[in-house]
Short mmCIF file of C-alpha atoms in Angstrom, two decimals:
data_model
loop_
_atom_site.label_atom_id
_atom_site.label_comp_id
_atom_site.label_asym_id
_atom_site.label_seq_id
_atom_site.Cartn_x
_atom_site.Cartn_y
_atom_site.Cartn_z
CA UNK A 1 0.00 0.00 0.00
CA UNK A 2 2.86 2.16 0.80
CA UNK A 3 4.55 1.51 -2.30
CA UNK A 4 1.59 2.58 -4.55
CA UNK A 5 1.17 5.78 -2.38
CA UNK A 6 4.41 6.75 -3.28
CA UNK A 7 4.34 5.80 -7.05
CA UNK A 8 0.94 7.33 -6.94
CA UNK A 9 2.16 10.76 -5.55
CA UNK A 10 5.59 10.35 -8.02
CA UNK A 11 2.54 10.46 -11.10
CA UNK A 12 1.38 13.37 -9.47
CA UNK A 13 4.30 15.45 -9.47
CA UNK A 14 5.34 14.35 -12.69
CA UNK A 15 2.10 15.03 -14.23
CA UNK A 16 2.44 19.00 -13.04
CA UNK A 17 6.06 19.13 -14.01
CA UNK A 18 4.96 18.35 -17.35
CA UNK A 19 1.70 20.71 -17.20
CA UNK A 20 4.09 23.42 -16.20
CA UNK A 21 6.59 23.08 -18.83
CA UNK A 22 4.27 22.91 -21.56
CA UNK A 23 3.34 27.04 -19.74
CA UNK A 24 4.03 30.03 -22.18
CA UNK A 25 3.35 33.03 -20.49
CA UNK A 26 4.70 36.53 -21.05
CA UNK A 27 7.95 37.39 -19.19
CA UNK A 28 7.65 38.21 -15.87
CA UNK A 29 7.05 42.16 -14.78
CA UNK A 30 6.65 42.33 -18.81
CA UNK A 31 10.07 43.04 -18.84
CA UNK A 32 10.75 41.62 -22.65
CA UNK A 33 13.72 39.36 -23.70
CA UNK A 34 15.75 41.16 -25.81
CA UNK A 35 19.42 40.03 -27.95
CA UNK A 36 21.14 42.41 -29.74
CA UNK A 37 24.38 40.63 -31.68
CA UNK A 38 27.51 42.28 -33.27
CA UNK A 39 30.28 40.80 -35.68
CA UNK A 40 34.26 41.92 -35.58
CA UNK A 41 34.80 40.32 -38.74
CA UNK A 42 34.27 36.41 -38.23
CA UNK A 43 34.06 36.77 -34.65
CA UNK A 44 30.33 37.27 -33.17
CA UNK A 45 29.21 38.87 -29.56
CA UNK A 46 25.51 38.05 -28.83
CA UNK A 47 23.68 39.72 -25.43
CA UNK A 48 20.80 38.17 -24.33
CA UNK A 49 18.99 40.42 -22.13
CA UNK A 50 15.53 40.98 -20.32
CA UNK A 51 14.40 44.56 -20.74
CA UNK A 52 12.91 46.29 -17.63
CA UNK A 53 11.50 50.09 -18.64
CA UNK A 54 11.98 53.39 -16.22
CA UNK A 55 8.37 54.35 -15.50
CA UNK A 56 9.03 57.26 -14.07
CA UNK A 57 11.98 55.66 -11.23
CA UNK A 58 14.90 56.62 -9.75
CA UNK A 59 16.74 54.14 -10.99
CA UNK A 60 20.90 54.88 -10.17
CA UNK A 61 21.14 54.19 -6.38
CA UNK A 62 17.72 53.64 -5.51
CA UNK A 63 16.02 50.81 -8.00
CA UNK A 64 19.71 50.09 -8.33
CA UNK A 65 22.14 49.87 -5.61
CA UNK A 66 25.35 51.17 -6.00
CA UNK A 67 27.90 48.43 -5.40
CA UNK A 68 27.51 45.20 -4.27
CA UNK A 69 24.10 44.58 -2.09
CA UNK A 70 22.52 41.30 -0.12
CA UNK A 71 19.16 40.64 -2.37
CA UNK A 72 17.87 38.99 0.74
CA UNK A 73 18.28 35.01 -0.33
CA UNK A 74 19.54 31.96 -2.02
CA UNK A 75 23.41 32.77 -2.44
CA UNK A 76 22.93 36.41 -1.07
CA UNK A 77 23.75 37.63 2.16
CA UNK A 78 25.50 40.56 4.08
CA UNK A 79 28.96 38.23 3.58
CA UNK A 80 28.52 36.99 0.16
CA UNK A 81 26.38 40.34 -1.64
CA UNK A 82 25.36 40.71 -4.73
CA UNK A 83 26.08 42.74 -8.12
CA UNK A 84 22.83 43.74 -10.19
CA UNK A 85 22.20 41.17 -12.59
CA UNK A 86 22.61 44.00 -15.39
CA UNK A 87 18.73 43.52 -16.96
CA UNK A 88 16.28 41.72 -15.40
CA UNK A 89 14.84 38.31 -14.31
CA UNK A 90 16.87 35.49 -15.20
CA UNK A 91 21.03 36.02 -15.69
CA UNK A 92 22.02 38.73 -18.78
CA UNK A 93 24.26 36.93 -20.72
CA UNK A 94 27.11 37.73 -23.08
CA UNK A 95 28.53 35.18 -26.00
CA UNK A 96 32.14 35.23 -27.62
CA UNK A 97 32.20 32.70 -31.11
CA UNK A 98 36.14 33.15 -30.34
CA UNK A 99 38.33 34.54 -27.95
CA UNK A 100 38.14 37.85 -27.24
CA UNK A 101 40.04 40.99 -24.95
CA UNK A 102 37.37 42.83 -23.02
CA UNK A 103 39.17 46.79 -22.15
CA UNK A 104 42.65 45.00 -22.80
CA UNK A 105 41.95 41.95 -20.62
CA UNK A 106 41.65 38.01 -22.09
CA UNK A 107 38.78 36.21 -22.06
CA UNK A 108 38.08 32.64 -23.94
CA UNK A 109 35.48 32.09 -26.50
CA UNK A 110 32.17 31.32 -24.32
CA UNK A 111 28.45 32.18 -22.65
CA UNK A 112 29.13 33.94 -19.48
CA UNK A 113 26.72 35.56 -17.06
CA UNK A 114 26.86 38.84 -17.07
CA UNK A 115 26.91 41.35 -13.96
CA UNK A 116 27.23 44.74 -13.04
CA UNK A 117 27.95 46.43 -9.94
CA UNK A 118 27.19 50.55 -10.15
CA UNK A 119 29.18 53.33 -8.55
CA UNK A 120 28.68 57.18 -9.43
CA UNK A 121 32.05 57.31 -11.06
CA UNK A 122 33.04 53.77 -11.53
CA UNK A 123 31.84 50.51 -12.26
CA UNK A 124 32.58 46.84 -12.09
CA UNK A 125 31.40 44.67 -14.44
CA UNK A 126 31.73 40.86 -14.01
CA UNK A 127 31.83 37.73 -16.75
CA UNK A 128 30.87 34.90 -14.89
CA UNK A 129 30.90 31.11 -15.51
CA UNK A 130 27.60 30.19 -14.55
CA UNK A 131 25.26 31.54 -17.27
CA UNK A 132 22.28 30.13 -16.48
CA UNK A 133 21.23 31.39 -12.92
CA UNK A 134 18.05 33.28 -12.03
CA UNK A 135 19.23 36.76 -12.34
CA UNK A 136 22.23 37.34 -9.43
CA UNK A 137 20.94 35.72 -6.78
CA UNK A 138 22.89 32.59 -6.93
CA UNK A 139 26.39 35.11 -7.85
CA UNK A 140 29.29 34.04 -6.31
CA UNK A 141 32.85 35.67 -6.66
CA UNK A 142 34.36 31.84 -7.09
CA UNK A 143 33.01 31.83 -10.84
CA UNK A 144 34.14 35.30 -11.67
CA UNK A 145 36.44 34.77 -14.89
CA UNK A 146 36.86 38.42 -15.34
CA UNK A 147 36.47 41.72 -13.94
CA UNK A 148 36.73 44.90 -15.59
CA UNK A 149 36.50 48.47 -14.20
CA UNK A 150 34.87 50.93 -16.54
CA UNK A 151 33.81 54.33 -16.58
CA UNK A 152 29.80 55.34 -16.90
CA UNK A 153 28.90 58.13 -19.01
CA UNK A 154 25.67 60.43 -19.40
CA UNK A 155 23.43 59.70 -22.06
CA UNK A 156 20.23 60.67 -23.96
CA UNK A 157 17.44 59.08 -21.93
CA UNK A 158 16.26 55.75 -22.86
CA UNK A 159 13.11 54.67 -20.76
CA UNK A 160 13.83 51.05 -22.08
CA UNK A 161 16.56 49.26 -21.13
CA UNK A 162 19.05 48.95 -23.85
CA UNK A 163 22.02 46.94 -24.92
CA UNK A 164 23.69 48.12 -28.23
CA UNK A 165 27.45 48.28 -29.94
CA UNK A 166 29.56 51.61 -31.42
CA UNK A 167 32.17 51.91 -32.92
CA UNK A 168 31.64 49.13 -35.44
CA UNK A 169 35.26 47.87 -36.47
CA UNK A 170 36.61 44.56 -38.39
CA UNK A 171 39.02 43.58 -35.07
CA UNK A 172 36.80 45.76 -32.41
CA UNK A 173 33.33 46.88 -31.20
CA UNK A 174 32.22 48.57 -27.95
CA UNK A 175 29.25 47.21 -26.21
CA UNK A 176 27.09 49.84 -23.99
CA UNK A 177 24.56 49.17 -21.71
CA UNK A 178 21.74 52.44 -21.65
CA UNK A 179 18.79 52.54 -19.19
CA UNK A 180 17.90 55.80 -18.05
CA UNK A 181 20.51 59.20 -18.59
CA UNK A 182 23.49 56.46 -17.89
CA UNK A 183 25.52 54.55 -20.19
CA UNK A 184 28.47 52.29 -19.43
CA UNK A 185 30.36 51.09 -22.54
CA UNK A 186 32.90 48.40 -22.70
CA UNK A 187 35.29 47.81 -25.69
CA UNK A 188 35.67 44.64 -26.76
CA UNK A 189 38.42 43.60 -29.26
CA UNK A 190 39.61 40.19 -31.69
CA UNK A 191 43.04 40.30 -31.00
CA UNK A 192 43.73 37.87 -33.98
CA UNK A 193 40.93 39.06 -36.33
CA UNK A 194 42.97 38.63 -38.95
CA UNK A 195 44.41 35.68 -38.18
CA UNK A 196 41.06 34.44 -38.09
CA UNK A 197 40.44 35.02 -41.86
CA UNK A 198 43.89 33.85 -42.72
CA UNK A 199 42.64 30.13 -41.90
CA UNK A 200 39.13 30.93 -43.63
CA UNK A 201 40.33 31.56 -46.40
CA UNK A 202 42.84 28.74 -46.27
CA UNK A 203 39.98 26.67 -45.61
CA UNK A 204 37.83 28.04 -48.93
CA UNK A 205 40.37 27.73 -51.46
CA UNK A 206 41.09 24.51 -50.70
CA UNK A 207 37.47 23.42 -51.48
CA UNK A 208 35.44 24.43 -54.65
CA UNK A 209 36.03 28.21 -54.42
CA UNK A 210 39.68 27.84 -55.04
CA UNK A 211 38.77 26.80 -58.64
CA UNK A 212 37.38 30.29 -59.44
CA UNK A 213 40.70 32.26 -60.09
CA UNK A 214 38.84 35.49 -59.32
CA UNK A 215 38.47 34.47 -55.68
CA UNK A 216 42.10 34.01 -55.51
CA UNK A 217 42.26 37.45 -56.68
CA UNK A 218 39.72 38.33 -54.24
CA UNK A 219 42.04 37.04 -51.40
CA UNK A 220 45.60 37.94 -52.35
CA UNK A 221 44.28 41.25 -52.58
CA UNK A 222 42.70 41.11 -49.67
CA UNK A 223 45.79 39.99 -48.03
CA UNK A 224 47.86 42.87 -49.59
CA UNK A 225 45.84 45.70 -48.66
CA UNK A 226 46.29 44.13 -44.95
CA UNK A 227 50.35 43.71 -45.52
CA UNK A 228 49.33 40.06 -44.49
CA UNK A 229 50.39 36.53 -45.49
CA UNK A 230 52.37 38.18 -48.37
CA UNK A 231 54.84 35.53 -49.81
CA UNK A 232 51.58 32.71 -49.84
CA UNK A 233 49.49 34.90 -51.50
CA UNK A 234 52.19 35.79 -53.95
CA UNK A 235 52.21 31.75 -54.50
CA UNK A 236 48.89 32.00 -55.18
CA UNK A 237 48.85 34.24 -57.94
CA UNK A 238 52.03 32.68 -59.37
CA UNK A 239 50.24 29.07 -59.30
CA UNK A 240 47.21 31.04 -61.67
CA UNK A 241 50.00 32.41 -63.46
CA UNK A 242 51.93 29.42 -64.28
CA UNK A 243 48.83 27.26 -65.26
CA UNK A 244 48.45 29.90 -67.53
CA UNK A 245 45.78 31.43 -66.40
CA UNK A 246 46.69 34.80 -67.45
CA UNK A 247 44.19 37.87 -66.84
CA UNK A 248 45.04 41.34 -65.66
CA UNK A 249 43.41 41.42 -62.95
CA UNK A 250 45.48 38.52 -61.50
CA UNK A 251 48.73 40.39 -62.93
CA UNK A 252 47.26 43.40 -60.95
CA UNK A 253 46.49 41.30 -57.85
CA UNK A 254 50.65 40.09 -58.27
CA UNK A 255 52.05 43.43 -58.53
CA UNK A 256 49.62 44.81 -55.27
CA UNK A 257 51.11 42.09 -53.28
CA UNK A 258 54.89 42.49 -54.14
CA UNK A 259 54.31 46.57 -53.47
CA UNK A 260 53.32 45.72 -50.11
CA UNK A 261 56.45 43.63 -49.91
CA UNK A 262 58.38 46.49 -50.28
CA UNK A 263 59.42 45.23 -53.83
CA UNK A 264 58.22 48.25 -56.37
CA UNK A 265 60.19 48.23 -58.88
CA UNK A 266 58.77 44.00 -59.40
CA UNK A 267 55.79 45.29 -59.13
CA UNK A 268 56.30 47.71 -62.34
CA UNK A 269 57.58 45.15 -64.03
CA UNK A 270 54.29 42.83 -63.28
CA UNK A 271 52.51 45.55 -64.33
CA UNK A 272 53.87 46.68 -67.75
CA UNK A 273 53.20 43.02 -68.92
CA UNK A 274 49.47 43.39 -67.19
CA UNK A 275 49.15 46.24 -69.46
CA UNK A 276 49.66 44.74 -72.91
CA UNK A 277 47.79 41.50 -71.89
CA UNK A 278 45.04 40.61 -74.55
CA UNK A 279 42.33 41.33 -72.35
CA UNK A 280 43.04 44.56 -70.74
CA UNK A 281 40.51 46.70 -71.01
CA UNK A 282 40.94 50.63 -71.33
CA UNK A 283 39.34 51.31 -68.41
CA UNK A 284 41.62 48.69 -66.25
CA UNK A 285 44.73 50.49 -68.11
CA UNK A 286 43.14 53.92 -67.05
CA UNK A 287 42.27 53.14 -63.63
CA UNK A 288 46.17 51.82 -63.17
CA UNK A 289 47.58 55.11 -64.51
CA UNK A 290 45.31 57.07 -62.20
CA UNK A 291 46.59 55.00 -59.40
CA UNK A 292 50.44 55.97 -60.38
CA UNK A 293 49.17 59.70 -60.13
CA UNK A 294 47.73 58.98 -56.56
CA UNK A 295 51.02 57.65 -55.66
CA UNK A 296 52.72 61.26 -57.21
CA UNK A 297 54.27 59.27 -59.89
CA UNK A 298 52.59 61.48 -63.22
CA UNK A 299 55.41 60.34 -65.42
CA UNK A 300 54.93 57.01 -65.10
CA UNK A 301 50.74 57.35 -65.31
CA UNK A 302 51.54 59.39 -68.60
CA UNK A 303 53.03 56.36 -70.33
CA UNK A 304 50.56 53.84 -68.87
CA UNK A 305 47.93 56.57 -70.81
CA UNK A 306 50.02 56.40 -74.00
CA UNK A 307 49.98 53.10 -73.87
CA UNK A 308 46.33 52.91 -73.52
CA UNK A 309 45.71 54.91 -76.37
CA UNK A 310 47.82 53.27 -78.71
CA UNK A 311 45.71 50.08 -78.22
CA UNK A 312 42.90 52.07 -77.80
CA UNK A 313 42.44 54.76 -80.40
CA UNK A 314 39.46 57.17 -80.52
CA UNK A 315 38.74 55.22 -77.13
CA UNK A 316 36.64 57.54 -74.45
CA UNK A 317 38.30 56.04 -71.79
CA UNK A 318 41.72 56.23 -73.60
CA UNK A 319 41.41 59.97 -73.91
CA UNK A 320 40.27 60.40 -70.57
CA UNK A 321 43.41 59.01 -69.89
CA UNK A 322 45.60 61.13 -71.43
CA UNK A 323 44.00 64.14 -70.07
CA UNK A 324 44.09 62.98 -67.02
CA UNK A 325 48.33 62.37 -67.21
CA UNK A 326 48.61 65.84 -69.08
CA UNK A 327 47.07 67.81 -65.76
CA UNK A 328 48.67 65.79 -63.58
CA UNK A 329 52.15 66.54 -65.30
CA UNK A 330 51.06 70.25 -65.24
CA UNK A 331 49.84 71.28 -69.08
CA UNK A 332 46.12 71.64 -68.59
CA UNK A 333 46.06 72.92 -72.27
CA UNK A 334 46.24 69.78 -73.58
CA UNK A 335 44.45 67.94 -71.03
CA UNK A 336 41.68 69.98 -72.48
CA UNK A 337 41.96 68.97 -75.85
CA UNK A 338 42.17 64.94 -75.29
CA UNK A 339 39.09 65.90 -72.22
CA UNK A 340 36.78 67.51 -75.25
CA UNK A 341 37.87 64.21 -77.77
CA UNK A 342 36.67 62.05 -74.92
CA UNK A 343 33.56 64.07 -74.61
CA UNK A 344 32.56 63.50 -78.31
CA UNK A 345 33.65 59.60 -78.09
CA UNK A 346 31.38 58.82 -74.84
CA UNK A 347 28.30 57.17 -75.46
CA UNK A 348 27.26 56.79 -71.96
CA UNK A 349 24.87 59.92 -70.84
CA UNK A 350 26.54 59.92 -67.08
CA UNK A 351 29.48 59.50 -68.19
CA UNK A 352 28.91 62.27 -70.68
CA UNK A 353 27.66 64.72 -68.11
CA UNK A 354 31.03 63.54 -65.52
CA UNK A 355 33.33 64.46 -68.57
CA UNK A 356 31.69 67.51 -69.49
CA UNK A 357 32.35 69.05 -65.55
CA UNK A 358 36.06 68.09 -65.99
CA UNK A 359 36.14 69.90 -69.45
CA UNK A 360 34.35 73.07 -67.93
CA UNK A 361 37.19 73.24 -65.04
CA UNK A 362 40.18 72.70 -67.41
CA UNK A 363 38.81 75.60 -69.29
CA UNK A 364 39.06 77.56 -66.39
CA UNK A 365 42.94 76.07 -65.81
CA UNK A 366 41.69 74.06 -62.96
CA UNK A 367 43.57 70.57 -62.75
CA UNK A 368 41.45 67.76 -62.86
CA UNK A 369 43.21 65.11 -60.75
#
């Protein structure tokens, strides 16, 4: 008799377990779940966040202790206080895909719990390694993994509170918490961000992508304008090269990455056979010899123009070109004459109208470069 008692009372509770996990109900003080996520490149930061609203509070000191504070239970007491659990109801929470420095400091690639303590000029926030406790009542110092002191700033009011990211960069971001006038940033950075896309794109070119030459390109490039993993993705471009696979904008890609290896005068050299390759088009060749005059070298741009036009007579780009080289190497005169040929040779109405302003400030002896 006792046993079935017991089995009978084991249904019971098992019975309202399962009623009262099959409950939806809206959060509680209708203080919404909110997430708000932010990428540094390939590296993601995701806050998960219940949202609590002003209505007409004090918040800072009042709704909100400053410092650490006994919640009066579980975990809490006068000898083991509290921070604020930075939201409300159950824990805030803050996700790294990969490891991360929060204001300088390390922290590994993880969910952490995430906790605040205020202070009118200072305050301590807390990563902790228990992520899934009811807000901070169960908080203590044991599983901090990090501590960071930051400084809080004023703010537009926001009645909602608000979890959002400035200062949007490939290797950085700063996260700021805003409820109220108050809001307390915290930078947090990749510290190998691009070391990160160094094995991505690794990984991608040794699967299907890395039979599409232009995303070779697309990476050596890449890897040039960053100074970054220079002699492979010279290899690369040499591998298209010698399979002859032989397109300017490969040659281009070559001669960008031996520049940034300090080796210019290769990088010519790349270049003046990129120009006479059979499928260089005038407005490749142009666009080179404008990038020869941003790097105040207007001798060189002039012959890459020359060039150009030889290939390319009666060409609007061509003659563009050349005016373009004669202003830069100081004899706007006839920079006006090839700028009115190319006006007459362009087909395009935009274009047209972009030409025509550059012919109206040559006649006024304006340079155009």
């Amino acid at each position: 008799m006792k046993q079935k008692l017991l089995s009978l009372v084991a249904l019971c509770f098992l019975v309202v377990s399962v009623a009262w996990s099959q409950m939806t109900l809206p959060p509680s003080g209708n203080n919404q779940k909110s997430e708000v996520t932010q990428y540094m490149g390939l590296s993601k930061v995701t806050i998960v966040y219940s949202s609590p609203d002003v209505a007409g509070r004090e918040i800072w000191g009042k709704l909100v202790p400053y410092g650490m504070t006994n919640l009066g239970g579980f975990r809490s007491s006068d000898t083991n206080p509290s921070p604020w659990r930075a939201g409300a109801n159950e824990n805030t929470t803050i996700t790294f895909t990969t490891d991360v420095e929060v204001e300088g400091k390390p922290l590994k690639a993880g969910t952490y719990g995430l906790h605040m303590a205020p202070g009118t000029d200072e305050w301590i926030i807390i990563f902790s390694s228990n992520a899934g406790a009811w807000g901070s009542f169960f908080y203590i110092p044991s599983e901090d993994v990090l501590r960071i002191n930051v400084k809080p700033a004023a703010s537009e009011f926001t009645e909602w509170l608000t979890y959002d990211f400035s200062d949007r960069q490939q290797n950085s971001t700063t996260a700021r918490l805003k409820w109220e006038k108050i809001a307390v940033p915290f930078k947090i950075s990749v510290p190998n961000g691009d070391d990160l896309y160094v094995k991505k794109i690794r990984e991608e070119l040794s699967g299907p992508k890395g039979f599409n030459w232009l995303n070779v390109v697309a990476a050596t490039n890449f890897f040039a304008g960053k100074k970054l993993n220079l002699d492979e993705a010279l290899a690369w471009d040499q591998s298209l090269i010698d399979r002859n696979i032989r397109y300017f904008p490969i040659y281009n890609s070559k001669a960008n990455v031996l520049a940034a290896q300090g080796k210019q005068a290769e990088a010519d050299a790349v270049m003046k056979e990129a120009i006479n390759l059979p499928d260089a088009t005038p407005g490749q060749i142009s666009n080179y010899g404008r990038t020869l005059i941003t790097q105040k070298r207007p001798k060189d741009a002039m012959v890459v123009f020359e060039t150009n036009l030889k290939r390319n007579p009666g060409n609007a780009n061509a003659l563009t070109g050349m005016a373009r080289g004669y202003s830069a190497n100081g004899d706007n005169k006839k920079a006006l004459k090839f700028m009115q040929d190319a006006f007459k040779a362009e087909t395009n109405p935009q274009v047209k109208t972009a030409i025509d302003v550059m012919v109206k400030k040559l006649e006024k002896g304006e340079a155009i470069n």
